[in-house]
Short mmCIF file of C-alpha atoms in Angstrom, two decimals:
data_model
loop_
_atom_site.label_atom_id
_atom_site.label_comp_id
_atom_site.label_asym_id
_atom_site.label_seq_id
_atom_site.Cartn_x
_atom_site.Cartn_y
_atom_site.Cartn_z
CA MET A 1 -139.80 -89.28 -168.96
CA THR A 2 -143.46 -89.10 -169.96
CA ASP A 3 -144.83 -92.18 -171.73
CA ASN A 4 -147.11 -90.66 -174.36
CA THR A 5 -148.23 -94.07 -175.58
CA LYS A 6 -150.51 -94.21 -172.52
CA ALA A 7 -152.11 -90.82 -173.12
CA ILE A 8 -155.49 -90.03 -174.69
CA LYS A 9 -154.44 -88.71 -178.07
CA PRO A 10 -155.76 -85.25 -179.07
CA GLU A 11 -156.69 -86.45 -182.56
CA LEU A 12 -158.79 -89.23 -181.02
CA LEU A 13 -160.57 -86.75 -178.72
CA ALA A 14 -161.43 -84.68 -181.76
CA GLN A 15 -162.83 -87.76 -183.51
CA TYR A 16 -164.84 -88.76 -180.41
CA ALA A 17 -166.43 -85.30 -180.32
CA LYS A 18 -167.16 -85.34 -184.05
CA ASP A 19 -168.83 -88.77 -183.84
CA PHE A 20 -170.86 -87.71 -180.79
CA ASN A 21 -172.23 -84.57 -182.44
CA ALA A 22 -173.00 -86.38 -185.70
CA ASP A 23 -175.64 -88.55 -184.00
CA ARG A 24 -178.92 -86.79 -183.21
CA ALA A 25 -179.74 -89.39 -180.53
CA ASN A 26 -176.66 -88.36 -178.55
CA LEU A 27 -177.75 -84.72 -178.55
CA VAL A 28 -181.28 -85.57 -177.41
CA ALA A 29 -179.93 -87.89 -174.70
CA ALA A 30 -177.48 -85.24 -173.47
CA ASN A 31 -180.20 -82.61 -173.21
CA ALA A 32 -182.39 -84.98 -171.19
CA ALA A 33 -179.65 -86.28 -168.90
CA VAL A 34 -178.04 -82.89 -168.21
CA SER A 35 -181.42 -81.36 -167.40
CA ALA A 36 -183.11 -84.18 -165.47
CA GLY A 37 -180.35 -86.60 -164.44
CA VAL A 38 -179.39 -90.00 -165.77
CA LEU A 39 -182.15 -92.02 -164.13
CA GLU A 40 -184.94 -89.66 -165.11
CA ALA A 41 -183.66 -89.50 -168.67
CA ALA A 42 -183.37 -93.29 -168.83
CA THR A 43 -186.83 -94.05 -167.39
CA ASP A 44 -189.00 -96.07 -169.78
CA TYR A 45 -192.74 -95.68 -169.23
CA LYS A 46 -193.45 -98.94 -171.06
CA GLY A 47 -191.31 -100.84 -168.56
CA GLN A 48 -193.22 -99.27 -165.67
CA ARG A 49 -196.59 -100.07 -167.25
CA ALA A 50 -195.53 -103.71 -167.55
CA LEU A 51 -195.17 -103.84 -163.74
CA PRO A 52 -198.58 -103.04 -162.24
CA ARG A 53 -198.73 -102.87 -158.46
CA ASP A 54 -201.14 -105.73 -157.95
CA PHE A 55 -200.15 -109.18 -156.80
CA SER A 56 -201.95 -112.51 -156.72
CA ILE A 57 -200.39 -113.20 -153.30
CA GLU A 58 -200.06 -110.21 -150.98
CA LEU A 59 -199.41 -110.03 -147.24
CA LYS A 60 -201.01 -107.39 -145.03
CA GLN A 61 -198.19 -105.54 -143.29
CA GLY A 62 -198.02 -102.71 -140.77
CA SER A 63 -197.05 -99.08 -141.36
CA ILE A 64 -193.95 -98.45 -143.44
CA THR A 65 -190.73 -97.93 -141.47
CA ASN A 66 -187.82 -95.56 -142.01
CA GLN A 67 -184.16 -96.27 -141.24
CA ARG A 68 -183.33 -92.61 -141.95
CA HIS A 69 -179.64 -91.83 -142.48
CA SER A 70 -178.28 -95.07 -141.06
CA GLY A 71 -177.13 -98.47 -142.31
CA ARG A 72 -179.68 -100.46 -140.32
CA CYS A 73 -181.66 -101.86 -143.28
CA TRP A 74 -180.89 -105.44 -142.24
CA MET A 75 -182.39 -104.79 -138.78
CA PHE A 76 -185.46 -103.07 -140.21
CA ALA A 77 -186.04 -105.87 -142.72
CA SER A 78 -185.56 -108.50 -140.01
CA LEU A 79 -187.91 -106.79 -137.58
CA ASN A 80 -190.46 -106.23 -140.35
CA THR A 81 -190.64 -109.98 -140.94
CA LEU A 82 -191.18 -110.63 -137.22
CA ARG A 83 -193.69 -107.83 -136.61
CA TYR A 84 -195.90 -109.26 -139.35
CA GLU A 85 -196.01 -112.57 -137.49
CA LEU A 86 -196.61 -110.85 -134.12
CA MET A 87 -199.40 -108.63 -135.48
CA HIS A 88 -201.32 -111.51 -137.01
CA LYS A 89 -200.77 -113.82 -134.05
CA TRP A 90 -202.18 -111.30 -131.56
CA GLY A 91 -204.67 -109.43 -133.76
CA LEU A 92 -202.96 -106.03 -133.79
CA ASP A 93 -203.66 -103.39 -136.43
CA ASP A 94 -200.07 -102.17 -136.34
CA PHE A 95 -196.85 -102.66 -134.44
CA GLU A 96 -193.18 -101.72 -134.66
CA PHE A 97 -190.23 -103.10 -132.75
CA SER A 98 -187.48 -100.85 -131.44
CA GLU A 99 -184.68 -100.88 -133.98
CA THR A 100 -182.59 -98.69 -131.67
CA TYR A 101 -182.60 -101.39 -128.99
CA LEU A 102 -180.83 -103.87 -131.26
CA PHE A 103 -178.67 -101.07 -132.68
CA PHE A 104 -177.28 -100.42 -129.20
CA TRP A 105 -176.42 -104.06 -128.58
CA ASP A 106 -175.13 -104.64 -132.10
CA THR A 107 -172.70 -101.75 -131.63
CA MET A 108 -171.53 -103.16 -128.31
CA GLU A 109 -171.09 -106.65 -129.75
CA LYS A 110 -169.30 -105.49 -132.90
CA SER A 111 -166.92 -103.44 -130.77
CA ASN A 112 -166.15 -106.43 -128.58
CA THR A 113 -165.69 -108.72 -131.58
CA TYR A 114 -163.40 -106.20 -133.29
CA LEU A 115 -161.14 -106.07 -130.24
CA GLU A 116 -161.19 -109.88 -129.99
CA ASN A 117 -160.22 -110.07 -133.66
CA VAL A 118 -157.35 -107.69 -132.92
CA LEU A 119 -156.22 -110.02 -130.14
CA SER A 120 -156.30 -112.99 -132.51
CA THR A 121 -154.20 -111.20 -135.14
CA LEU A 122 -151.58 -109.46 -133.00
CA ASP A 123 -148.71 -110.63 -135.20
CA GLU A 124 -150.40 -109.77 -138.49
CA PRO A 125 -148.92 -106.71 -140.22
CA THR A 126 -151.23 -103.69 -140.07
CA ASP A 127 -150.94 -103.30 -143.85
CA GLY A 128 -151.68 -106.96 -144.51
CA ARG A 129 -154.93 -107.94 -146.22
CA LEU A 130 -156.43 -109.70 -143.19
CA PHE A 131 -155.86 -106.88 -140.71
CA GLN A 132 -157.00 -104.30 -143.26
CA GLU A 133 -160.27 -106.22 -143.60
CA ILE A 134 -160.75 -106.49 -139.83
CA ASN A 135 -159.85 -102.83 -139.31
CA TYR A 136 -162.27 -101.49 -141.93
CA GLY A 137 -165.29 -100.02 -140.13
CA PRO A 138 -164.92 -101.85 -136.78
CA ALA A 139 -168.46 -101.04 -135.59
CA ASP A 140 -170.15 -99.92 -138.81
CA ASP A 141 -173.92 -100.28 -139.18
CA GLY A 142 -174.27 -103.03 -141.81
CA GLY A 143 -175.18 -106.65 -141.20
CA TRP A 144 -176.88 -109.93 -142.09
CA TRP A 145 -179.92 -111.85 -140.86
CA GLN A 146 -177.75 -114.20 -138.80
CA MET A 147 -176.32 -111.21 -136.94
CA PHE A 148 -179.89 -110.21 -136.14
CA ALA A 149 -180.73 -113.70 -134.94
CA ASP A 150 -177.67 -113.79 -132.68
CA LEU A 151 -178.67 -110.47 -131.12
CA VAL A 152 -182.26 -111.59 -130.55
CA ASN A 153 -181.12 -114.85 -128.96
CA LYS A 154 -178.96 -112.93 -126.49
CA TYR A 155 -180.90 -109.72 -125.85
CA GLY A 156 -184.51 -110.31 -126.91
CA LEU A 157 -186.74 -107.61 -128.41
CA VAL A 158 -188.70 -104.58 -127.24
CA PRO A 159 -191.48 -102.48 -128.81
CA LYS A 160 -190.54 -99.10 -130.20
CA SER A 161 -192.41 -97.37 -127.37
CA ALA A 162 -189.94 -98.85 -124.86
CA TYR A 163 -186.85 -97.52 -126.66
CA PRO A 164 -187.61 -94.88 -129.32
CA GLU A 165 -185.32 -93.51 -132.01
CA SER A 166 -182.66 -90.96 -131.13
CA ALA A 167 -180.86 -88.36 -133.24
CA ASN A 168 -177.88 -90.72 -133.47
CA SER A 169 -179.86 -93.78 -134.48
CA LYS A 170 -181.56 -91.81 -137.25
CA ASN A 171 -178.23 -90.36 -138.39
CA SER A 172 -175.41 -92.57 -137.18
CA ASP A 173 -172.45 -91.04 -139.03
CA ALA A 174 -170.85 -88.97 -136.25
CA PHE A 175 -171.59 -91.56 -133.55
CA LYS A 176 -169.93 -94.34 -135.53
CA GLN A 177 -167.08 -92.16 -136.81
CA TYR A 178 -165.77 -91.34 -133.35
CA LEU A 179 -166.53 -94.78 -131.92
CA ASN A 180 -164.51 -96.37 -134.74
CA THR A 181 -161.65 -93.96 -134.10
CA LYS A 182 -161.63 -94.90 -130.42
CA LEU A 183 -161.72 -98.62 -131.24
CA ARG A 184 -158.73 -98.27 -133.53
CA GLU A 185 -156.87 -96.41 -130.77
CA PHE A 186 -157.65 -99.34 -128.45
CA ALA A 187 -156.36 -101.73 -131.13
CA ALA A 188 -153.11 -99.81 -131.44
CA GLU A 189 -152.60 -99.93 -127.67
CA LEU A 190 -153.28 -103.66 -127.54
CA ARG A 191 -150.79 -104.31 -130.32
CA ASP A 192 -148.17 -102.02 -128.74
CA ARG A 193 -148.47 -103.76 -125.37
CA HIS A 194 -148.21 -107.15 -127.09
CA ALA A 195 -145.02 -106.01 -128.79
CA ASN A 196 -143.67 -105.06 -125.36
CA GLY A 197 -144.38 -108.52 -123.93
CA ALA A 198 -147.82 -108.25 -122.30
CA SER A 199 -149.68 -111.55 -121.87
CA VAL A 200 -152.96 -112.34 -123.59
CA ASP A 201 -154.70 -112.35 -120.18
CA ASP A 202 -153.40 -108.86 -119.47
CA LEU A 203 -154.48 -107.69 -122.91
CA ARG A 204 -157.96 -109.13 -122.52
CA ALA A 205 -158.29 -107.40 -119.13
CA LEU A 206 -157.38 -104.16 -120.89
CA LYS A 207 -159.98 -104.94 -123.55
CA ASP A 208 -162.62 -105.31 -120.84
CA GLN A 209 -161.70 -101.84 -119.57
CA ASP A 210 -161.92 -100.49 -123.10
CA MET A 211 -165.44 -101.85 -123.43
CA SER A 212 -166.51 -99.62 -120.52
CA THR A 213 -165.66 -96.64 -122.72
CA VAL A 214 -167.59 -98.19 -125.61
CA TYR A 215 -170.64 -98.57 -123.37
CA ARG A 216 -170.36 -94.94 -122.31
CA ILE A 217 -170.19 -93.74 -125.92
CA CYS A 218 -173.20 -95.89 -126.86
CA ALA A 219 -175.27 -94.83 -123.85
CA ILE A 220 -174.53 -91.14 -124.42
CA SER A 221 -175.42 -91.44 -128.12
CA LEU A 222 -178.49 -93.66 -127.90
CA GLY A 223 -179.57 -93.72 -124.25
CA GLU A 224 -179.35 -96.86 -122.14
CA PRO A 225 -181.53 -99.79 -123.22
CA PRO A 226 -184.29 -100.95 -120.87
CA ALA A 227 -183.78 -104.01 -118.71
CA LYS A 228 -187.57 -104.23 -118.17
CA PHE A 229 -190.52 -102.32 -119.59
CA ASP A 230 -194.31 -102.08 -119.59
CA PHE A 231 -196.30 -102.94 -122.71
CA LEU A 232 -199.78 -101.99 -123.85
CA ALA A 233 -201.46 -102.98 -127.12
CA ARG A 234 -205.09 -103.09 -128.27
CA VAL A 235 -206.53 -105.95 -130.25
CA SER A 236 -208.27 -105.16 -133.53
CA ASN A 237 -212.08 -105.19 -133.62
CA ASP A 238 -212.23 -106.25 -137.27
CA ASP A 239 -213.66 -109.65 -136.45
CA LYS A 240 -216.64 -108.05 -134.69
CA LYS A 241 -217.72 -105.75 -137.50
CA ASN A 242 -221.07 -106.44 -139.14
CA ASP A 243 -221.98 -109.18 -136.69
CA GLU A 244 -225.72 -109.88 -136.79
CA THR A 245 -228.12 -111.99 -134.80
CA LYS A 246 -230.30 -114.68 -136.34
CA ASP A 247 -233.13 -112.12 -136.55
CA GLY A 248 -231.01 -109.91 -138.83
CA LYS A 249 -230.55 -107.38 -136.04
CA LYS A 250 -227.17 -106.10 -135.01
CA ALA A 251 -225.45 -108.09 -132.31
CA GLU A 252 -225.19 -106.79 -128.79
CA ASN A 253 -221.51 -105.98 -129.21
CA ASP A 254 -222.44 -103.49 -131.97
CA LYS A 255 -224.55 -101.31 -129.69
CA PRO A 256 -223.85 -97.54 -129.88
CA LYS A 257 -220.40 -96.70 -128.64
CA THR A 258 -219.09 -93.98 -126.37
CA GLY A 259 -215.86 -92.22 -127.22
CA LYS A 260 -213.95 -94.73 -125.12
CA ASP A 261 -211.65 -97.23 -126.81
CA GLU A 262 -213.16 -100.50 -125.65
CA ARG A 263 -210.96 -102.89 -127.56
CA LYS A 264 -209.39 -105.73 -125.66
CA GLN A 265 -206.02 -104.80 -124.18
CA ILE A 266 -202.78 -106.73 -123.92
CA ARG A 267 -200.90 -105.52 -120.84
CA GLU A 268 -197.49 -106.38 -119.44
CA TYR A 269 -195.73 -104.85 -116.46
CA GLY A 270 -191.98 -105.17 -115.92
CA ILE A 271 -191.38 -107.69 -118.70
CA THR A 272 -187.80 -108.29 -119.90
CA PRO A 273 -186.80 -108.11 -123.56
CA VAL A 274 -186.06 -111.84 -123.71
CA GLU A 275 -189.40 -112.64 -122.05
CA PHE A 276 -191.19 -110.39 -124.52
CA TYR A 277 -189.57 -112.10 -127.50
CA LYS A 278 -190.35 -115.59 -126.25
CA LYS A 279 -193.93 -114.78 -125.28
CA TYR A 280 -195.12 -112.57 -128.14
CA VAL A 281 -193.09 -113.46 -131.24
CA PRO A 282 -194.39 -116.71 -132.77
CA VAL A 283 -191.13 -117.32 -134.60
CA ASP A 284 -187.88 -118.91 -133.43
CA VAL A 285 -185.16 -116.96 -135.25
CA ASN A 286 -183.05 -120.11 -135.24
CA ASP A 287 -185.59 -121.95 -137.42
CA LEU A 288 -184.61 -120.02 -140.53
CA ALA A 289 -181.73 -120.55 -142.95
CA THR A 290 -179.81 -118.20 -145.22
CA LEU A 291 -179.94 -119.24 -148.87
CA CYS A 292 -177.80 -117.48 -151.44
CA ASN A 293 -177.68 -117.70 -155.20
CA VAL A 294 -174.10 -117.07 -156.27
CA PRO A 295 -173.50 -118.71 -159.68
CA MET A 296 -169.68 -118.49 -159.63
CA LYS A 297 -167.53 -121.42 -160.77
CA ASP A 298 -165.39 -121.33 -157.63
CA ARG A 299 -168.47 -121.18 -155.36
CA PRO A 300 -170.20 -124.46 -156.30
CA PHE A 301 -173.90 -124.83 -155.61
CA ASN A 302 -175.30 -127.13 -152.93
CA LYS A 303 -172.59 -126.35 -150.42
CA ARG A 304 -172.54 -124.59 -147.08
CA TYR A 305 -170.15 -121.63 -146.74
CA ARG A 306 -168.79 -119.76 -143.75
CA ILE A 307 -167.09 -116.36 -144.05
CA ARG A 308 -164.31 -115.81 -141.54
CA TYR A 309 -164.27 -112.72 -139.29
CA THR A 310 -167.91 -111.82 -139.93
CA ALA A 311 -169.46 -112.36 -136.50
CA ASN A 312 -171.01 -109.52 -134.56
CA VAL A 313 -171.58 -111.60 -131.39
CA ALA A 314 -168.14 -113.14 -130.87
CA GLU A 315 -169.26 -116.33 -129.17
CA ALA A 316 -172.01 -117.03 -131.72
CA GLY A 317 -169.70 -117.64 -134.67
CA ASP A 318 -169.30 -116.38 -138.21
CA MET A 319 -171.96 -115.97 -140.90
CA GLU A 320 -173.03 -119.04 -142.89
CA PHE A 321 -174.83 -119.42 -146.22
CA ILE A 322 -176.21 -122.28 -148.31
CA ASN A 323 -175.52 -121.64 -152.01
CA VAL A 324 -178.29 -123.09 -154.20
CA PRO A 325 -179.30 -122.90 -157.87
CA LEU A 326 -181.79 -120.23 -158.91
CA ASP A 327 -184.73 -122.62 -159.34
CA VAL A 328 -184.34 -123.90 -155.77
CA PHE A 329 -183.83 -120.35 -154.52
CA LYS A 330 -187.01 -119.02 -156.14
CA LYS A 331 -189.20 -122.00 -155.30
CA ALA A 332 -188.39 -121.58 -151.62
CA ALA A 333 -189.33 -117.89 -151.85
CA VAL A 334 -192.63 -118.56 -153.64
CA ASP A 335 -193.54 -121.38 -151.25
CA GLN A 336 -192.91 -119.26 -148.15
CA ILE A 337 -194.87 -116.23 -149.36
CA SER A 338 -197.68 -118.48 -150.60
CA ALA A 339 -197.89 -119.94 -147.10
CA GLY A 340 -198.34 -116.41 -145.69
CA HIS A 341 -194.88 -115.50 -144.40
CA PRO A 342 -192.75 -112.52 -145.54
CA ILE A 343 -189.12 -112.94 -146.56
CA TRP A 344 -185.96 -111.04 -145.63
CA PHE A 345 -183.77 -110.62 -148.68
CA ALA A 346 -180.57 -108.88 -149.73
CA CYS A 347 -179.71 -107.40 -153.10
CA ASP A 348 -177.88 -104.67 -154.94
CA CYS A 349 -180.52 -101.95 -154.64
CA THR A 350 -178.61 -99.46 -156.77
CA GLN A 351 -178.79 -101.35 -160.05
CA PHE A 352 -181.63 -100.43 -162.44
CA SER A 353 -183.48 -98.82 -159.55
CA LEU A 354 -185.88 -95.89 -159.46
CA ARG A 355 -185.79 -94.93 -155.79
CA THR A 356 -188.50 -92.29 -155.77
CA ALA A 357 -190.88 -94.02 -158.18
CA GLY A 358 -190.38 -97.44 -156.59
CA TYR A 359 -189.19 -99.75 -159.37
CA PHE A 360 -186.46 -102.38 -159.58
CA ASP A 361 -186.41 -103.31 -163.24
CA CYS A 362 -183.97 -103.29 -166.17
CA ASP A 363 -186.78 -102.54 -168.65
CA SER A 364 -187.76 -99.42 -166.70
CA VAL A 365 -184.23 -98.03 -166.41
CA ARG A 366 -182.94 -98.02 -169.99
CA VAL A 367 -179.45 -96.73 -169.47
CA ASP A 368 -178.47 -98.91 -172.41
CA GLN A 369 -180.65 -96.81 -174.69
CA LEU A 370 -179.58 -93.54 -173.07
CA PHE A 371 -175.85 -94.20 -173.43
CA GLY A 372 -176.04 -96.27 -176.60
CA THR A 373 -174.21 -99.26 -175.12
CA ASP A 374 -175.27 -102.63 -173.74
CA PHE A 375 -174.58 -103.63 -170.13
CA THR A 376 -173.66 -107.29 -170.39
CA PHE A 377 -172.51 -108.51 -166.97
CA ASP A 378 -174.34 -111.59 -165.75
CA LYS A 379 -174.88 -112.33 -162.06
CA ALA A 380 -171.61 -114.21 -161.60
CA GLN A 381 -169.52 -111.49 -163.25
CA GLY A 382 -171.24 -108.76 -161.27
CA LEU A 383 -170.29 -110.52 -158.04
CA GLU A 384 -166.78 -111.49 -159.12
CA TYR A 385 -165.89 -107.95 -160.16
CA GLY A 386 -167.59 -106.27 -157.20
CA ASP A 387 -170.10 -104.49 -159.42
CA SER A 388 -173.28 -105.78 -157.79
CA PRO A 389 -172.65 -106.88 -154.20
CA SER A 390 -175.48 -107.10 -151.71
CA ASN A 391 -175.75 -103.63 -150.23
CA HIS A 392 -179.32 -103.44 -148.96
CA ALA A 393 -181.86 -105.66 -147.21
CA MET A 394 -185.64 -105.43 -147.59
CA THR A 395 -188.72 -107.61 -147.18
CA LEU A 396 -190.73 -109.49 -149.79
CA THR A 397 -194.43 -109.17 -148.93
CA GLY A 398 -196.06 -110.29 -152.16
CA VAL A 399 -195.64 -112.03 -155.49
CA ASN A 400 -197.67 -112.22 -158.67
CA LEU A 401 -197.97 -115.65 -160.26
CA ASP A 402 -198.83 -115.96 -163.95
CA GLU A 403 -201.26 -118.44 -165.49
CA ASN A 404 -198.60 -121.15 -165.19
CA GLY A 405 -197.95 -120.45 -161.52
CA LYS A 406 -194.59 -118.77 -162.21
CA PRO A 407 -193.58 -115.47 -160.56
CA ASN A 408 -193.36 -112.42 -162.81
CA ARG A 409 -193.11 -109.61 -160.25
CA TRP A 410 -192.53 -109.18 -156.53
CA LYS A 411 -193.83 -106.75 -153.92
CA VAL A 412 -191.03 -105.22 -151.85
CA GLU A 413 -191.41 -103.53 -148.48
CA ASN A 414 -188.58 -101.05 -148.03
CA SER A 415 -187.41 -99.09 -144.97
CA TRP A 416 -186.90 -95.71 -146.63
CA GLY A 417 -190.15 -94.16 -145.43
CA LYS A 418 -193.50 -93.77 -147.17
CA ASP A 419 -192.30 -90.93 -149.44
CA ASN A 420 -190.19 -93.32 -151.52
CA GLY A 421 -191.86 -95.83 -153.80
CA ALA A 422 -195.62 -96.20 -153.64
CA ASP A 423 -196.23 -95.40 -149.96
CA GLY A 424 -192.92 -97.10 -149.18
CA TYR A 425 -193.44 -100.20 -151.35
CA TYR A 426 -191.55 -101.14 -154.51
CA VAL A 427 -192.23 -103.55 -157.34
CA ALA A 428 -189.41 -105.71 -158.71
CA SER A 429 -189.55 -107.59 -161.99
CA ASP A 430 -188.79 -111.29 -161.85
CA ALA A 431 -185.82 -110.78 -164.19
CA TRP A 432 -184.40 -108.18 -161.79
CA PHE A 433 -184.91 -110.62 -158.90
CA ASP A 434 -182.96 -113.28 -160.79
CA ARG A 435 -180.07 -110.93 -161.52
CA PHE A 436 -179.64 -108.87 -158.36
CA VAL A 437 -181.14 -110.76 -155.38
CA THR A 438 -178.42 -112.82 -153.73
CA GLU A 439 -179.83 -113.83 -150.31
CA ILE A 440 -183.18 -114.91 -148.89
CA ILE A 441 -184.04 -116.08 -145.39
CA ILE A 442 -186.27 -119.16 -145.48
CA ARG A 443 -188.03 -121.13 -142.77
CA LYS A 444 -186.52 -124.59 -142.68
CA GLU A 445 -189.95 -126.13 -143.27
CA TYR A 446 -189.97 -124.64 -146.79
CA LEU A 447 -186.58 -126.06 -147.76
CA ASP A 448 -186.50 -129.18 -149.90
CA ASP A 449 -184.94 -132.24 -148.28
CA ALA A 450 -181.63 -131.92 -150.15
CA THR A 451 -181.18 -128.27 -149.15
CA ARG A 452 -182.17 -128.95 -145.55
CA ALA A 453 -179.57 -131.70 -145.36
CA LEU A 454 -176.86 -129.20 -146.33
CA LEU A 455 -177.36 -127.41 -143.01
CA ALA A 456 -175.61 -130.33 -141.29
CA THR A 457 -172.60 -130.48 -143.64
CA GLU A 458 -169.14 -129.13 -142.90
CA PRO A 459 -168.91 -125.55 -144.22
CA VAL A 460 -166.37 -124.36 -146.75
CA GLU A 461 -164.51 -121.47 -145.13
CA LEU A 462 -163.96 -118.27 -147.10
CA ASP A 463 -161.80 -115.26 -146.31
CA PRO A 464 -163.79 -112.06 -145.70
CA TRP A 465 -162.69 -110.52 -149.00
CA GLN A 466 -163.69 -113.50 -151.16
CA PRO A 467 -166.81 -112.78 -153.24
CA LEU A 468 -170.03 -114.34 -151.99
CA THR A 469 -172.07 -111.61 -150.37
CA LYS A 470 -171.56 -108.39 -148.43
CA ARG A 471 -173.08 -106.91 -145.31
CA SER A 472 -176.31 -105.11 -146.12
CA ARG A 473 -176.79 -101.43 -145.29
#
């Protein structure tokens, strides 16, 4: 029998329509939204004007990057932080690492870890919460900084010239769809053999055979990664411009040039990825810590957390975070940028965001005015109810400090190409930062003593579905 008490009553629908049409603001808003879309109709020019694109502290970065149709934002943001350090250490005008190189190895490692997780949960029901979490997107693209660090520690880095993009790195959907299907087939076979009495050693031997198929799928989709490569870069001549002798005459090195590029060269022949990382990147990826700001009652501040079943490199361990209050969180960010180092960060990039125009700001996206209703979630509620999880990683490359030395807007380097934002860069209001930024990666030297000490404490373990943060895409 139909329960009409649960239905939308016709007389109420009639009243809703009458009330809607009685308000001129609703009609104007509907015309704007239907014609231009919600975000265009909700854009507030006054909010945009309050966020000029100049910053008291600004870092000079290389050309904007583009992750295309893939979930590799966390890799791009990570590599953008390191390329800045490499460029300024070696005097290069521009540089880009190969994102595809790490994408290959991340896919291999996630596949291996997925199958190892299957082996560790052989007696879990397939419809149970734990196995459902493990089985969701076995080798999907998303990730965290610590995943990046674990890959770099094991496989090193290469320049983009040594391993360029492929069709399947720029658009990973089909590649990952069929790889994930194959991995789930492997999981089913492992579980079936376990049910029929196979030993763990026999199952792991089968897993090793399965990984040969994974390698083949990756190599066909992306091409094999280089074991060694040659490297050529030219050092900038900026420091030689306008040199003059004591007589006011131009220096000898400014004599008329031929068409030949005479800049100093950096050359390497047959260098390995690990050698390249250790020689040319002036940053140890292990000397950074993940801070999060999650103001939930059951996630107390000033504790270290570990999320189970979140590793990509199985032997490296699961992802860990230090949860700190907002003032500690922001001070670390300001201190690191002020010292001349960019910051990897994760956020919910969909909230109050103008993708094309390049703004992250609640005062620029007035959906409250458009719809005639306030949006009242705070940061804790947004995380608890899954409304604003971290879903994207980018790089902070600037901040504007007011007359009191407090941040009021942030410069954001994105990886969506130069046609989005202002030549690929966004501006975020400080209020938006407070509300929607949940993770930053900070050099340990810019942590206060109390926060640094937390790195040595025993972590609180969380299940993978418990709210704290999500893998960034």
